[in-house]
């Protein structure tokens, strides 16, 4: 996927502050338009980056988090207090640090304790209620990570869910990465967003980042299939994750 005008690749010494500024700018733009800022979050290293850098970046942001809607791009079906829970991690580490005034953002999280198919249906119903009139929810911004195998959300290489075109949330019971039971946004949701940002750090991601951004494969990896139809696609990398790239890159995100 050779990036063109629709894909910006930024290599930053410290990705966290740049990512936080990008989120703050997007939130401010939504506020200026009079709407709610809708943000989809992924887990993993993004929890730490956002918890550390987003609260200070929002201190001067005209969009109070009380006007935000937060959702989770995928979730492991474990109790919220489990260390593998994405929603639980953000509830514990990011949300208490967001600046006021107000009660904080609206959080759209999967209901705990449900079987995979029921959890997917329940979460899809919550999305339909939060995005009335939209057959596919259109988020202002989705923040995604990437695994060394090229997976993003809980969409894994060669998995049948990559072909899903109808459901907005799908269940997976055979995740090759534990825990096996999860729910995930599908590619139609990822590709409907107004902006998508991939964040990858560390030398362990360098090979797959090069494969996605410079490759042209007949059977693309899941992350390479994320190409928003009319939105912006950005990659934020540290120097280690970008070490194998030969394409032009930027040294800023905004």
XYZ file of C-alpha atoms in Angstrom:
254
model
C 0.000 0.000 0.000
C 2.081 2.871 -1.221
C 0.788 6.004 0.486
C -0.441 8.842 -1.667
C -2.293 12.059 -0.919
C -4.768 10.168 1.266
C -2.098 8.661 3.542
C 0.327 10.676 5.661
C 3.225 8.930 7.378
C 4.766 10.816 10.284
C 7.928 9.717 12.071
C 8.299 11.321 15.490
C 10.974 10.907 18.131
C 8.180 10.832 20.750
C 4.836 9.835 19.159
C 2.722 10.466 22.270
C 2.640 14.279 22.275
C 2.008 14.454 18.524
C -0.807 11.943 18.754
C -2.357 13.873 21.653
C -2.225 17.148 19.719
C -3.874 15.460 16.740
C -6.740 14.198 18.923
C -7.127 17.630 20.523
C -7.267 19.336 17.126
C -9.885 16.904 15.875
C -11.954 17.431 19.007
C -11.727 21.191 18.596
C -12.848 20.953 14.984
C -15.893 18.899 15.984
C -16.718 21.416 18.713
C -16.428 24.293 16.252
C -19.000 22.582 14.089
C -21.368 22.297 17.024
C -21.301 18.519 17.183
C -20.194 15.725 19.453
C -16.665 14.412 18.989
C -16.803 10.670 18.335
C -13.587 8.793 19.061
C -12.871 5.075 18.730
C -10.034 3.750 20.880
C -7.853 0.661 20.634
C -5.925 -0.942 23.470
C -2.351 -2.083 23.906
C 0.338 0.599 24.020
C -2.201 3.270 23.042
C -3.628 3.214 26.564
C -0.325 4.355 28.039
C 0.354 6.948 25.329
C -3.064 8.556 25.645
C -3.217 8.403 29.427
C 0.112 10.197 29.679
C -0.160 12.766 26.898
C -3.820 13.470 26.113
C -4.914 15.162 29.379
C -2.280 17.950 29.203
C -2.974 18.446 25.484
C -6.646 19.095 26.286
C -6.049 21.797 28.878
C -6.315 24.498 26.219
C -8.711 22.617 23.933
C -12.083 24.364 23.442
C -13.861 20.993 23.282
C -14.658 19.734 26.774
C -14.580 15.913 27.006
C -18.165 16.115 28.286
C -19.099 16.587 24.616
C -17.248 13.466 23.503
C -18.445 9.978 22.770
C -15.800 7.312 23.309
C -16.111 3.786 21.954
C -13.741 0.845 21.723
C -12.673 -0.554 18.372
C -12.483 -4.060 19.766
C -12.697 -5.740 23.125
C -11.587 -8.973 24.704
C -14.510 -10.675 26.391
C -13.147 -10.617 29.908
C -14.444 -8.836 33.026
C -13.751 -5.061 33.101
C -11.314 -5.505 35.990
C -9.256 -8.062 34.038
C -5.875 -6.742 32.838
C -6.785 -7.695 29.252
C -9.894 -5.465 29.225
C -9.443 -2.434 26.966
C -12.470 -0.639 28.396
C -11.300 -1.363 31.930
C -7.823 -0.015 31.208
C -9.151 3.280 29.860
C -11.681 3.589 32.680
C -8.899 3.199 35.211
C -6.077 5.136 33.585
C -7.338 7.751 31.108
C -10.850 8.834 32.026
C -10.067 10.015 35.579
C -7.356 12.294 34.171
C -9.438 14.072 31.515
C -9.944 17.746 32.342
C -13.365 19.152 33.261
C -15.737 20.834 33.545
C -18.561 18.386 33.236
C -19.175 14.739 33.967
C -16.694 13.437 31.409
C -17.325 11.792 28.054
C -20.099 9.399 27.179
C -18.504 5.962 27.042
C -19.903 3.278 24.777
C -18.546 -0.047 26.021
C -19.514 -3.665 25.384
C -21.697 -5.178 28.079
C -19.719 -7.634 30.208
C -20.750 -11.227 30.783
C -22.320 -11.936 27.390
C -21.428 -14.720 24.982
C -19.560 -13.513 21.874
C -22.492 -13.375 19.445
C -24.731 -11.705 22.009
C -21.984 -9.240 22.953
C -21.506 -8.271 19.298
C -25.246 -7.786 18.770
C -25.564 -5.758 21.973
C -22.653 -3.486 21.079
C -23.962 -3.009 17.538
C -27.319 -1.944 19.004
C -25.553 0.625 21.194
C -23.766 1.989 18.140
C -27.022 2.280 16.194
C -28.506 4.254 19.063
C -25.452 6.527 19.290
C -25.308 7.081 15.507
C -28.996 7.377 14.552
C -29.746 7.248 10.862
C -26.314 5.890 9.914
C -26.249 2.364 8.518
C -22.524 2.338 9.297
C -21.300 4.554 12.174
C -19.069 7.378 10.956
C -16.531 8.238 13.659
C -14.656 11.513 13.681
C -11.483 9.627 14.576
C -10.384 6.030 15.084
C -7.075 5.255 16.770
C -5.679 1.873 15.775
C -2.701 -0.244 16.670
C -1.030 -2.964 14.668
C 0.376 -6.345 15.608
C 3.604 -7.830 14.240
C 1.399 -10.100 12.105
C -0.409 -7.129 10.572
C -3.647 -7.497 12.522
C -5.578 -4.474 13.687
C -8.541 -4.398 16.060
C -9.342 -8.118 16.283
C -9.111 -8.616 12.520
C -6.413 -11.189 11.882
C -4.655 -12.320 8.684
C -6.620 -14.779 6.535
C -9.575 -14.726 8.933
C -13.115 -14.883 7.466
C -14.036 -11.648 9.291
C -11.972 -9.755 6.736
C -14.751 -10.500 4.239
C -17.564 -9.224 6.479
C -19.489 -6.453 4.724
C -22.836 -6.322 6.556
C -22.220 -6.359 10.313
C -20.659 -3.345 12.025
C -19.552 -5.413 15.021
C -18.502 -9.039 14.717
C -17.711 -11.757 17.215
C -14.547 -13.822 17.067
C -14.113 -17.012 19.072
C -10.837 -18.265 17.588
C -8.479 -15.330 17.971
C -4.910 -16.558 17.370
C -3.854 -14.123 20.085
C -5.344 -14.844 23.528
C -7.910 -14.425 24.838
C -9.758 -16.173 21.986
C -13.215 -14.608 22.505
C -13.551 -10.995 21.366
C -15.744 -8.563 19.501
C -14.455 -6.110 16.926
C -15.410 -3.330 14.562
C -15.469 -4.619 11.003
C -13.719 -3.125 7.994
C -16.844 -1.214 6.862
C -16.732 0.769 10.125
C -12.991 1.388 9.918
C -13.264 2.584 6.327
C -16.237 4.869 7.002
C -14.362 7.043 9.529
C -13.515 10.679 8.875
C -9.977 10.015 10.068
C -7.990 6.919 11.001
C -4.631 7.017 12.760
C -2.381 3.978 13.109
C 0.235 4.192 15.840
C 3.227 1.833 15.811
C 6.344 1.978 17.936
C 9.403 -0.195 18.414
C 11.767 -2.116 16.177
C 9.520 -5.173 16.385
C 6.970 -3.397 14.165
C 9.459 -2.245 11.508
C 9.109 -5.197 9.140
C 5.326 -5.259 9.104
C 5.111 -1.453 8.771
C 7.310 -1.641 5.679
C 5.257 -4.520 4.298
C 2.005 -2.590 4.716
C 3.145 0.837 3.567
C 5.432 -0.228 0.728
C 3.993 -3.568 -0.316
C 1.422 -4.393 -2.970
C 0.124 -7.811 -1.991
C -2.669 -9.752 -3.630
C -3.955 -10.733 -0.183
C -3.263 -7.629 1.936
C -2.760 -7.816 5.662
C -5.701 -6.561 7.736
C -4.128 -3.186 8.525
C -3.412 -2.643 4.818
C -7.148 -3.012 4.108
C -7.940 0.081 6.163
C -8.345 2.830 3.555
C -11.091 5.290 4.565
C -13.414 5.911 1.637
C -13.474 9.679 2.033
C -11.513 10.251 5.236
C -7.921 10.872 6.215
C -5.438 8.066 6.881
C -2.365 8.750 9.021
C 0.420 6.631 10.413
C 2.362 7.846 13.441
C 5.623 5.961 13.940
C 8.671 6.285 16.107
C 12.103 6.060 14.533
C 12.494 2.370 15.365
C 9.224 1.344 13.726
C 10.072 3.413 10.629
C 13.672 2.218 10.270
C 13.029 0.065 7.171
C 10.897 2.561 5.227
C 12.173 4.117 2.005
C 9.071 6.186 1.197
C 8.890 9.917 1.989
C 7.777 10.660 5.547
C 6.875 13.751 7.564
C 8.392 14.898 10.853
C 5.111 16.322 12.156
C 1.521 15.120 12.386
C -0.433 18.380 12.035
